[in-house]
mmCIF file of C-alpha atoms in Angstrom:
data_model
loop_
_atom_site.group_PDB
_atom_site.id
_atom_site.type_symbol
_atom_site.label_atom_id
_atom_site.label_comp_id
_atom_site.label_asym_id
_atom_site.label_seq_id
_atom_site.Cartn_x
_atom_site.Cartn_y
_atom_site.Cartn_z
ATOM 1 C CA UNK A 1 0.000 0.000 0.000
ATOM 2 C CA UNK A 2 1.270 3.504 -0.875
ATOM 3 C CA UNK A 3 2.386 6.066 2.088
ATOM 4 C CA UNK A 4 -0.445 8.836 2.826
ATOM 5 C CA UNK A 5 2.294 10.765 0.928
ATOM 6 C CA UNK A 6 2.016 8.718 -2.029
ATOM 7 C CA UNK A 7 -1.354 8.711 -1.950
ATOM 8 C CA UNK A 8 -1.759 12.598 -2.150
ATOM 9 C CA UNK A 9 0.774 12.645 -5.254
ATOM 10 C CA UNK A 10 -1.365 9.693 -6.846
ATOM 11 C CA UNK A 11 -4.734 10.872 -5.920
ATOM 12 C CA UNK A 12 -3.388 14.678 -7.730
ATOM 13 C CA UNK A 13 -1.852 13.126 -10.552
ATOM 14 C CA UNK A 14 -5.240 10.751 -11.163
ATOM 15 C CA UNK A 15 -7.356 14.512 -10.559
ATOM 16 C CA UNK A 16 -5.118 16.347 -13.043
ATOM 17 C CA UNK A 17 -5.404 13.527 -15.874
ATOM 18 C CA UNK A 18 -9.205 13.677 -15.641
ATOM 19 C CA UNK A 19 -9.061 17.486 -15.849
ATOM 20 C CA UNK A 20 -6.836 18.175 -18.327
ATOM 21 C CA UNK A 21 -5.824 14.649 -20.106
ATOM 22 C CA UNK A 22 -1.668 14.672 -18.602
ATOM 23 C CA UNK A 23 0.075 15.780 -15.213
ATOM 24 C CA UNK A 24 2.972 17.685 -15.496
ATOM 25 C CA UNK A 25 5.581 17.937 -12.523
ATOM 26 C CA UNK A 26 5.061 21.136 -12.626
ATOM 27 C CA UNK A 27 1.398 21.013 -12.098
ATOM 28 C CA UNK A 28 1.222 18.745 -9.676
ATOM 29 C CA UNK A 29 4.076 20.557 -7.391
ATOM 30 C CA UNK A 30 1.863 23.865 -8.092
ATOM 31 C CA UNK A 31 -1.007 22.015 -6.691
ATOM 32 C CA UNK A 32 0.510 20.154 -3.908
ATOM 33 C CA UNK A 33 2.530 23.253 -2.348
ATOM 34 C CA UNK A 34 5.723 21.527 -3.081
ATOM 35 C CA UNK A 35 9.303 21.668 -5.241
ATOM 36 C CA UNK A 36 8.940 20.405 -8.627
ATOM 37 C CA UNK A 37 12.478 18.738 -7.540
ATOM 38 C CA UNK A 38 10.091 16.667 -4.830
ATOM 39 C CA UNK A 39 7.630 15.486 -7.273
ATOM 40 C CA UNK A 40 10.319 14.162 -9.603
ATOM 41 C CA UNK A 41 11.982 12.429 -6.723
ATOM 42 C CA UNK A 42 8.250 10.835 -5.883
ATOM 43 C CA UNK A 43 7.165 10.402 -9.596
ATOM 44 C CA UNK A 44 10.358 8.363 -9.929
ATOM 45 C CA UNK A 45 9.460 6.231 -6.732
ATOM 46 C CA UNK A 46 5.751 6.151 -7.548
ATOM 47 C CA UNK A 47 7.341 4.589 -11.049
ATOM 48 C CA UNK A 48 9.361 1.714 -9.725
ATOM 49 C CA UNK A 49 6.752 0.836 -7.509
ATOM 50 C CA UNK A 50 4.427 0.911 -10.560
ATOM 51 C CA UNK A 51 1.663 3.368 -10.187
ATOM 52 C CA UNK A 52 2.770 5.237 -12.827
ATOM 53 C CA UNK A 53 5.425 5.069 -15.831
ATOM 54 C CA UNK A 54 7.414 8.765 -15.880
ATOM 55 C CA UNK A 55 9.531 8.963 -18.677
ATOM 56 C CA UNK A 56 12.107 11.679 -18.425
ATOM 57 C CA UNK A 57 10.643 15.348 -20.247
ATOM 58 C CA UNK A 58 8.048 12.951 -21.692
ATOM 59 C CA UNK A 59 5.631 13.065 -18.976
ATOM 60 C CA UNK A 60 4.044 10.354 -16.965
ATOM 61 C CA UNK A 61 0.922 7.889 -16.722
ATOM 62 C CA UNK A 62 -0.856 6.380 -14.532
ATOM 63 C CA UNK A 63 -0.985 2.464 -14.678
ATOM 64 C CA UNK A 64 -3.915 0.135 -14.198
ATOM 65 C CA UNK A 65 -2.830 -0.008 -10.488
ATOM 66 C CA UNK A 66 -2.280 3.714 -9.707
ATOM 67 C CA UNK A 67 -5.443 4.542 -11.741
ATOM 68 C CA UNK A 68 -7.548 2.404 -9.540
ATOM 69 C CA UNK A 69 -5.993 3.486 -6.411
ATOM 70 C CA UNK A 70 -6.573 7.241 -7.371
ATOM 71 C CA UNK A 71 -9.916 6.746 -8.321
ATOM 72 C CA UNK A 72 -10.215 5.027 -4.680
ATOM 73 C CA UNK A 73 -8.385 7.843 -3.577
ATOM 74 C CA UNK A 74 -10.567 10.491 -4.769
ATOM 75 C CA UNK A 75 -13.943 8.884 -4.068
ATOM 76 C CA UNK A 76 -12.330 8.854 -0.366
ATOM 77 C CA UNK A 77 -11.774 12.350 -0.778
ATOM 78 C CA UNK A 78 -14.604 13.834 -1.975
ATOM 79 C CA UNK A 79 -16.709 11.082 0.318
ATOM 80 C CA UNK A 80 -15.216 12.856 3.355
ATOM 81 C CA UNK A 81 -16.147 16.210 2.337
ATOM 82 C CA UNK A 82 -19.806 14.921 1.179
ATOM 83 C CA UNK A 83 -19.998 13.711 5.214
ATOM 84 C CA UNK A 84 -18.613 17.057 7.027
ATOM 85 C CA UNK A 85 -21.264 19.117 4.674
ATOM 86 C CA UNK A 86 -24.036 16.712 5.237
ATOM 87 C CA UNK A 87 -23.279 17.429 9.027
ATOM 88 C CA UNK A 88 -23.183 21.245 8.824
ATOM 89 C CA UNK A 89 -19.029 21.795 8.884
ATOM 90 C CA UNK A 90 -18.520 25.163 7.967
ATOM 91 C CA UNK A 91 -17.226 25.453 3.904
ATOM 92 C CA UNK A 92 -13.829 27.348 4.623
ATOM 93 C CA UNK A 93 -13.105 23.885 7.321
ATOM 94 C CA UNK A 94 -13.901 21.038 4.908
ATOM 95 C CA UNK A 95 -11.155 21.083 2.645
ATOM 96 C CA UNK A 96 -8.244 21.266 5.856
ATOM 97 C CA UNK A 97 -10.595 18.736 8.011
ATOM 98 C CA UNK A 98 -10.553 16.212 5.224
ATOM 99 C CA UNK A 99 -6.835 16.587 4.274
ATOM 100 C CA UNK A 100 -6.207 15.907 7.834
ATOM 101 C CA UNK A 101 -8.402 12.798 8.395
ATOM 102 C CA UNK A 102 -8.145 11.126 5.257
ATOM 103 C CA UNK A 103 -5.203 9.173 5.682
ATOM 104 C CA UNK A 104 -5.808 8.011 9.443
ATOM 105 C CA UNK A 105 -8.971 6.160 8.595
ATOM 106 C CA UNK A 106 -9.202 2.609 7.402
ATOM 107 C CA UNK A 107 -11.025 1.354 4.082
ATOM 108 C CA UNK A 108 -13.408 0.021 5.956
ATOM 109 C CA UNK A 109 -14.264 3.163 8.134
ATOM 110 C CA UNK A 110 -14.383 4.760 4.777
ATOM 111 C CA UNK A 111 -17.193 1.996 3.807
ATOM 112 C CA UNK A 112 -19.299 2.694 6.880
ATOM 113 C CA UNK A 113 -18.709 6.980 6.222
ATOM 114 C CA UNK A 114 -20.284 6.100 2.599
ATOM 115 C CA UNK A 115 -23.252 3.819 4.492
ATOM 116 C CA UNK A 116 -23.966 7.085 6.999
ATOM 117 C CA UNK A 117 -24.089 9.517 4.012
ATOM 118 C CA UNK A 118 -25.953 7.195 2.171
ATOM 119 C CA UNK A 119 -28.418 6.853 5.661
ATOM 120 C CA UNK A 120 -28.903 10.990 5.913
ATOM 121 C CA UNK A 121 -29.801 11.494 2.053
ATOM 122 C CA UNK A 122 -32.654 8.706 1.717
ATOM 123 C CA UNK A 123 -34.705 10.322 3.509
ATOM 124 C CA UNK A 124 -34.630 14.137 4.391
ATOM 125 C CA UNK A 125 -36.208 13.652 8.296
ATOM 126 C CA UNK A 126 -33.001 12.370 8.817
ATOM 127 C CA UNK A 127 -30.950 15.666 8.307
ATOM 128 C CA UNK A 128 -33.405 17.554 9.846
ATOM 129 C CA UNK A 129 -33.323 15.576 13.015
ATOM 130 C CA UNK A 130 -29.487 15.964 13.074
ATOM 131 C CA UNK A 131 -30.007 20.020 13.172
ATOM 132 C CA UNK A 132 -32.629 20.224 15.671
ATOM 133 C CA UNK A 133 -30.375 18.378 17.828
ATOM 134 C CA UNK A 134 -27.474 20.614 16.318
ATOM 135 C CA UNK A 135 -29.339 23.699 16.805
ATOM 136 C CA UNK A 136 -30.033 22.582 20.385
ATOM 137 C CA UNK A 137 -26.897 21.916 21.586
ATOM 138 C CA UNK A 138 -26.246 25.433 20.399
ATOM 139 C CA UNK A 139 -28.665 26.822 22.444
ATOM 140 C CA UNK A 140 -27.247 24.997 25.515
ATOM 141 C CA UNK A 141 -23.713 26.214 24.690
ATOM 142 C CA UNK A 142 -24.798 29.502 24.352
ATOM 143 C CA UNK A 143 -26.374 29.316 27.648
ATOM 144 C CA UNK A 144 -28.873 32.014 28.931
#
């Protein structure tokens, strides 16, 4: 199994060859915050483990392995954020909440998150329960 830092360079490399049909280095170290000297050192790993086959100033692709694992990786992703929405996290905390959780949580927790999301959106009563009770323990927070 890949690191958690594997998996973000895999799961941005799989997002940028959906977008735009190829991932450059220097995309994916403009969208991961990092040197485009680290993502060649990591493309070159993420190569002889093979996820992906980087030729030198030819660019890189994904293989049949790292394309399913960042397809996993992104449905974990964008899961995660589907849950803290669906609980009423505020938008400007998703994106930082899930980036921290994602990679301490095992497949199978991510199963059961995608059972609970699936739980709330059958049937609206659901969410609405969840924020009276949210909206309640507001109230008591707040206090008189």
């Amino acid at each position: 199994m890949p690191t958690p830092s594997m998996e973000d360079y895999i799961e941005q490399i799989y997002i940028l060859i959906e977008e735009k049909g190829y991932a450059r280095v220097s995309d994916i170290a403009e969208n991961l915050s990092v040197h485009p000297s680290s993502v060649t050192k990591m493309v070159q790993k993420l190569d002889k483990d093979e996820y992906l086959v980087y030729e030198k100033y030819r660019g890189l692709i994904l293989t049949p392995k790292g394309k399913k694992i960042g397809k996993r990786l992104v449905y974990r992703h964008e899961l995660l954020e589907q849950l803290l929405r669906l609980i009423g996290v505020k938008e400007e905390n998703i994106y930082e909440d899930v980036e921290g959780i994602e990679h301490h949580l095992s497949w199978d927790a991510i199963d059961r998150v995608g059972d609970l999301v699936q739980f709330f959106e059958e049937d609206d009563s659901r969410i609405e329960a969840l924020r009276e009770i949210q909206r309640n323990n507001e109230d008591i927070a707040e206090g008189p």
